[in-house]
JSON list of C-alpha atoms in Angstrom, two decimals:
[
{"chain": "A", "resi": 249, "resn": "MET", "atom": "CA", "xyz": [129.27, -33.33, 65.12]},
{"chain": "A", "resi": 250, "resn": "LEU", "atom": "CA", "xyz": [124.95, -31.44, 65.62]},
{"chain": "A", "resi": 251, "resn": "PRO", "atom": "CA", "xyz": [123.30, -34.26, 67.03]},
{"chain": "A", "resi": 252, "resn": "GLN", "atom": "CA", "xyz": [120.58, -34.78, 64.34]},
{"chain": "A", "resi": 253, "resn": "MET", "atom": "CA", "xyz": [117.26, -33.27, 64.82]},
{"chain": "A", "resi": 254, "resn": "GLN", "atom": "CA", "xyz": [113.73, -35.05, 64.98]},
{"chain": "A", "resi": 255, "resn": "TYR", "atom": "CA", "xyz": [110.94, -33.56, 64.18]},
{"chain": "A", "resi": 256, "resn": "LEU", "atom": "CA", "xyz": [107.07, -34.68, 65.21]},
{"chain": "A", "resi": 257, "resn": "GLN", "atom": "CA", "xyz": [104.69, -34.41, 62.22]},
{"chain": "A", "resi": 258, "resn": "VAL", "atom": "CA", "xyz": [101.32, -32.88, 64.43]},
{"chain": "A", "resi": 259, "resn": "ARG", "atom": "CA", "xyz": [98.28, -33.87, 61.84]},
{"chain": "A", "resi": 260, "resn": "ILE", "atom": "CA", "xyz": [95.06, -31.97, 63.92]},
{"chain": "A", "resi": 261, "resn": "SER", "atom": "CA", "xyz": [91.61, -33.06, 61.87]},
{"chain": "A", "resi": 262, "resn": "PRO", "atom": "CA", "xyz": [88.16, -32.61, 63.54]},
{"chain": "A", "resi": 263, "resn": "GLY", "atom": "CA", "xyz": [87.79, -35.85, 65.02]},
{"chain": "A", "resi": 264, "resn": "ASP", "atom": "CA", "xyz": [91.46, -35.39, 66.77]},
{"chain": "A", "resi": 265, "resn": "THR", "atom": "CA", "xyz": [89.23, -32.67, 68.91]},
{"chain": "A", "resi": 266, "resn": "ALA", "atom": "CA", "xyz": [87.24, -34.49, 69.54]},
{"chain": "A", "resi": 267, "resn": "VAL", "atom": "CA", "xyz": [88.94, -37.52, 70.63]},
{"chain": "A", "resi": 268, "resn": "THR", "atom": "CA", "xyz": [91.53, -35.12, 72.70]},
{"chain": "A", "resi": 269, "resn": "SER", "atom": "CA", "xyz": [87.35, -33.59, 73.95]},
{"chain": "A", "resi": 270, "resn": "MET", "atom": "CA", "xyz": [86.54, -37.12, 75.42]},
{"chain": "A", "resi": 271, "resn": "ALA", "atom": "CA", "xyz": [89.95, -38.66, 77.23]},
{"chain": "A", "resi": 272, "resn": "GLN", "atom": "CA", "xyz": [89.21, -35.42, 79.09]},
{"chain": "A", "resi": 273, "resn": "GLU", "atom": "CA", "xyz": [85.98, -35.44, 79.91]},
{"chain": "A", "resi": 274, "resn": "PHE", "atom": "CA", "xyz": [86.34, -39.20, 80.92]},
{"chain": "A", "resi": 275, "resn": "VAL", "atom": "CA", "xyz": [89.76, -38.44, 83.55]},
{"chain": "A", "resi": 276, "resn": "ASN", "atom": "CA", "xyz": [87.95, -35.47, 84.94]},
{"chain": "A", "resi": 277, "resn": "ALA", "atom": "CA", "xyz": [84.84, -37.36, 85.37]},
{"chain": "A", "resi": 278, "resn": "LYS", "atom": "CA", "xyz": [87.18, -40.34, 87.36]},
{"chain": "A", "resi": 279, "resn": "ILE", "atom": "CA", "xyz": [88.34, -37.31, 89.35]},
{"chain": "A", "resi": 280, "resn": "GLN", "atom": "CA", "xyz": [86.45, -36.69, 92.67]},
{"chain": "A", "resi": 281, "resn": "PRO", "atom": "CA", "xyz": [87.17, -34.76, 95.53]},
{"chain": "A", "resi": 282, "resn": "GLY", "atom": "CA", "xyz": [86.51, -37.33, 98.78]},
{"chain": "A", "resi": 283, "resn": "LYS", "atom": "CA", "xyz": [88.25, -40.65, 96.05]},
{"chain": "A", "resi": 284, "resn": "VAL", "atom": "CA", "xyz": [91.01, -41.94, 95.54]},
{"chain": "A", "resi": 285, "resn": "VAL", "atom": "CA", "xyz": [90.84, -42.38, 91.47]},
{"chain": "A", "resi": 286, "resn": "VAL", "atom": "CA", "xyz": [94.38, -44.80, 89.99]},
{"chain": "A", "resi": 287, "resn": "PHE", "atom": "CA", "xyz": [95.12, -44.91, 86.47]},
{"chain": "A", "resi": 288, "resn": "ILE", "atom": "CA", "xyz": [96.58, -47.67, 85.49]},
{"chain": "A", "resi": 289, "resn": "LYS", "atom": "CA", "xyz": [97.35, -50.49, 82.72]},
{"chain": "A", "resi": 290, "resn": "PRO", "atom": "CA", "xyz": [97.19, -54.38, 84.40]},
{"chain": "A", "resi": 291, "resn": "SER", "atom": "CA", "xyz": [99.97, -55.32, 82.32]},
{"chain": "A", "resi": 292, "resn": "CYS", "atom": "CA", "xyz": [102.16, -52.27, 84.12]},
{"chain": "A", "resi": 293, "resn": "PRO", "atom": "CA", "xyz": [104.08, -54.14, 87.78]},
{"chain": "A", "resi": 294, "resn": "TYR", "atom": "CA", "xyz": [103.92, -50.39, 88.85]},
{"chain": "A", "resi": 295, "resn": "CYS", "atom": "CA", "xyz": [100.57, -50.69, 88.37]},
{"chain": "A", "resi": 296, "resn": "ARG", "atom": "CA", "xyz": [100.04, -53.74, 90.39]},
{"chain": "A", "resi": 297, "resn": "LYS", "atom": "CA", "xyz": [102.21, -52.63, 93.37]},
{"chain": "A", "resi": 298, "resn": "THR", "atom": "CA", "xyz": [100.26, -49.26, 93.86]},
{"chain": "A", "resi": 299, "resn": "GLN", "atom": "CA", "xyz": [96.74, -51.81, 93.11]},
{"chain": "A", "resi": 300, "resn": "GLU", "atom": "CA", "xyz": [98.46, -53.93, 96.23]},
{"chain": "A", "resi": 301, "resn": "ILE", "atom": "CA", "xyz": [99.14, -50.31, 98.66]},
{"chain": "A", "resi": 302, "resn": "LEU", "atom": "CA", "xyz": [96.28, -49.54, 98.24]},
{"chain": "A", "resi": 303, "resn": "SER", "atom": "CA", "xyz": [94.07, -52.58, 97.98]},
{"chain": "A", "resi": 304, "resn": "GLN", "atom": "CA", "xyz": [94.93, -52.83, 101.74]},
{"chain": "A", "resi": 305, "resn": "LEU", "atom": "CA", "xyz": [93.65, -50.11, 103.10]},
{"chain": "A", "resi": 306, "resn": "PRO", "atom": "CA", "xyz": [90.38, -49.84, 104.74]},
{"chain": "A", "resi": 307, "resn": "PHE", "atom": "CA", "xyz": [88.43, -47.55, 102.08]},
{"chain": "A", "resi": 308, "resn": "LYS", "atom": "CA", "xyz": [84.72, -47.18, 102.81]},
{"chain": "A", "resi": 309, "resn": "GLN", "atom": "CA", "xyz": [82.69, -48.31, 99.74]},
{"chain": "A", "resi": 310, "resn": "GLY", "atom": "CA", "xyz": [83.28, -46.70, 96.51]},
{"chain": "A", "resi": 311, "resn": "LEU", "atom": "CA", "xyz": [86.14, -44.54, 96.72]},
{"chain": "A", "resi": 312, "resn": "LEU", "atom": "CA", "xyz": [88.42, -46.52, 95.72]},
{"chain": "A", "resi": 313, "resn": "GLU", "atom": "CA", "xyz": [88.92, -47.15, 91.84]},
{"chain": "A", "resi": 314, "resn": "PHE", "atom": "CA", "xyz": [91.12, -48.37, 89.85]},
{"chain": "A", "resi": 315, "resn": "VAL", "atom": "CA", "xyz": [90.71, -47.24, 85.75]},
{"chain": "A", "resi": 316, "resn": "ASP", "atom": "CA", "xyz": [91.99, -49.33, 83.40]},
{"chain": "A", "resi": 317, "resn": "ILE", "atom": "CA", "xyz": [93.01, -46.90, 80.56]},
{"chain": "A", "resi": 318, "resn": "THR", "atom": "CA", "xyz": [93.94, -50.22, 77.97]},
{"chain": "A", "resi": 319, "resn": "ALA", "atom": "CA", "xyz": [89.99, -51.05, 78.78]},
{"chain": "A", "resi": 320, "resn": "THR", "atom": "CA", "xyz": [89.16, -47.90, 76.25]},
{"chain": "A", "resi": 321, "resn": "SER", "atom": "CA", "xyz": [90.02, -47.35, 72.65]},
{"chain": "A", "resi": 322, "resn": "HIS", "atom": "CA", "xyz": [91.37, -44.27, 73.29]},
{"chain": "A", "resi": 323, "resn": "THR", "atom": "CA", "xyz": [94.14, -45.06, 75.70]},
{"chain": "A", "resi": 324, "resn": "SER", "atom": "CA", "xyz": [97.36, -42.88, 74.12]},
{"chain": "A", "resi": 325, "resn": "GLU", "atom": "CA", "xyz": [94.90, -40.08, 74.29]},
{"chain": "A", "resi": 326, "resn": "ILE", "atom": "CA", "xyz": [94.04, -40.58, 77.72]},
{"chain": "A", "resi": 327, "resn": "GLN", "atom": "CA", "xyz": [98.19, -40.69, 78.73]},
{"chain": "A", "resi": 328, "resn": "ASP", "atom": "CA", "xyz": [98.44, -37.64, 76.71]},
{"chain": "A", "resi": 329, "resn": "TYR", "atom": "CA", "xyz": [95.77, -35.68, 78.91]},
{"chain": "A", "resi": 330, "resn": "LEU", "atom": "CA", "xyz": [97.16, -37.02, 82.17]},
{"chain": "A", "resi": 331, "resn": "LYS", "atom": "CA", "xyz": [100.10, -35.20, 80.69]},
{"chain": "A", "resi": 332, "resn": "GLN", "atom": "CA", "xyz": [98.99, -31.91, 80.10]},
{"chain": "A", "resi": 333, "resn": "LEU", "atom": "CA", "xyz": [97.23, -32.60, 83.53]},
{"chain": "A", "resi": 334, "resn": "THR", "atom": "CA", "xyz": [99.68, -33.82, 85.64]},
{"chain": "A", "resi": 335, "resn": "GLY", "atom": "CA", "xyz": [102.67, -33.62, 83.68]},
{"chain": "A", "resi": 336, "resn": "ALA", "atom": "CA", "xyz": [103.26, -36.61, 83.19]},
{"chain": "A", "resi": 337, "resn": "ARG", "atom": "CA", "xyz": [101.47, -39.56, 80.96]},
{"chain": "A", "resi": 338, "resn": "THR", "atom": "CA", "xyz": [103.20, -43.13, 82.64]},
{"chain": "A", "resi": 339, "resn": "VAL", "atom": "CA", "xyz": [100.90, -45.41, 84.84]},
{"chain": "A", "resi": 340, "resn": "PRO", "atom": "CA", "xyz": [100.43, -45.36, 87.36]},
{"chain": "A", "resi": 341, "resn": "ARG", "atom": "CA", "xyz": [98.88, -41.97, 87.87]},
{"chain": "A", "resi": 342, "resn": "VAL", "atom": "CA", "xyz": [97.44, -41.66, 91.02]},
{"chain": "A", "resi": 343, "resn": "PHE", "atom": "CA", "xyz": [94.99, -38.95, 92.13]},
{"chain": "A", "resi": 344, "resn": "ILE", "atom": "CA", "xyz": [93.82, -37.98, 95.84]},
{"chain": "A", "resi": 345, "resn": "GLY", "atom": "CA", "xyz": [90.47, -36.25, 95.89]},
{"chain": "A", "resi": 346, "resn": "LYS", "atom": "CA", "xyz": [91.22, -33.38, 92.92]},
{"chain": "A", "resi": 347, "resn": "ASP", "atom": "CA", "xyz": [94.84, -34.16, 93.50]},
{"chain": "A", "resi": 348, "resn": "CYS", "atom": "CA", "xyz": [97.54, -36.16, 91.61]},
{"chain": "A", "resi": 349, "resn": "ILE", "atom": "CA", "xyz": [100.57, -37.21, 93.71]},
{"chain": "A", "resi": 350, "resn": "GLY", "atom": "CA", "xyz": [102.42, -39.14, 91.14]},
{"chain": "A", "resi": 351, "resn": "GLY", "atom": "CA", "xyz": [102.95, -42.55, 90.55]},
{"chain": "A", "resi": 352, "resn": "CYS", "atom": "CA", "xyz": [103.53, -46.14, 92.17]},
{"chain": "A", "resi": 353, "resn": "THR", "atom": "CA", "xyz": [106.95, -44.26, 94.25]},
{"chain": "A", "resi": 354, "resn": "ASP", "atom": "CA", "xyz": [105.08, -41.64, 95.58]},
{"chain": "A", "resi": 355, "resn": "LEU", "atom": "CA", "xyz": [103.20, -43.54, 97.15]},
{"chain": "A", "resi": 356, "resn": "GLU", "atom": "CA", "xyz": [105.15, -45.42, 98.49]},
{"chain": "A", "resi": 357, "resn": "VAL", "atom": "CA", "xyz": [107.40, -42.64, 99.90]},
{"chain": "A", "resi": 358, "resn": "MET", "atom": "CA", "xyz": [103.82, -41.14, 101.37]},
{"chain": "A", "resi": 359, "resn": "GLN", "atom": "CA", "xyz": [102.53, -44.92, 102.40]},
{"chain": "A", "resi": 360, "resn": "GLN", "atom": "CA", "xyz": [106.38, -45.29, 104.23]},
{"chain": "A", "resi": 361, "resn": "ASN", "atom": "CA", "xyz": [106.39, -41.61, 105.80]},
{"chain": "A", "resi": 362, "resn": "GLY", "atom": "CA", "xyz": [102.88, -41.60, 107.21]},
{"chain": "A", "resi": 363, "resn": "GLU", "atom": "CA", "xyz": [101.57, -38.94, 104.89]},
{"chain": "A", "resi": 364, "resn": "LEU", "atom": "CA", "xyz": [99.33, -41.08, 103.22]},
{"chain": "A", "resi": 365, "resn": "LEU", "atom": "CA", "xyz": [96.86, -42.66, 105.91]},
{"chain": "A", "resi": 366, "resn": "VAL", "atom": "CA", "xyz": [97.31, -38.56, 106.31]},
{"chain": "A", "resi": 367, "resn": "ARG", "atom": "CA", "xyz": [95.83, -37.68, 103.30]},
{"chain": "A", "resi": 368, "resn": "LEU", "atom": "CA", "xyz": [92.85, -40.44, 102.93]},
{"chain": "A", "resi": 369, "resn": "LYS", "atom": "CA", "xyz": [91.98, -39.50, 106.59]},
{"chain": "A", "resi": 370, "resn": "GLN", "atom": "CA", "xyz": [91.91, -36.11, 105.54]},
{"chain": "A", "resi": 371, "resn": "ILE", "atom": "CA", "xyz": [89.11, -36.28, 102.38]},
{"chain": "A", "resi": 372, "resn": "GLY", "atom": "CA", "xyz": [87.82, -38.84, 104.66]},
{"chain": "A", "resi": 373, "resn": "ALA", "atom": "CA", "xyz": [87.86, -41.78, 102.48]},
{"chain": "A", "resi": 374, "resn": "LEU", "atom": "CA", "xyz": [88.97, -44.85, 104.68]},
{"chain": "A", "resi": 375, "resn": "GLN", "atom": "CA", "xyz": [86.28, -46.34, 106.78]}
]
């Protein structure tokens, strides 16, 4: 017996394009060379762990930002754009400069193998 197929119905209106554009502009404005940006949801345990790891490091003022995507009414659209940009819509999404390194597990691996400090020094984010 074949599994039942499910279809996603997509409805596009002019407003949807504006919202998608807003999400794209919002995310792209946050991601900057020389800065670490993490897109989070406060209720997410992996986001809290990521914040804990990064907050222990000696960042220069203004070069570490945690962006709460639930603080906007376009959370879903932001996650959709993050998926388009990075291949995943889950949070946290960690950007070192313009490069997405993944989520919490990826950050932990980089911390353990020393790559995290190397990358942060390369972009000049640490004191």
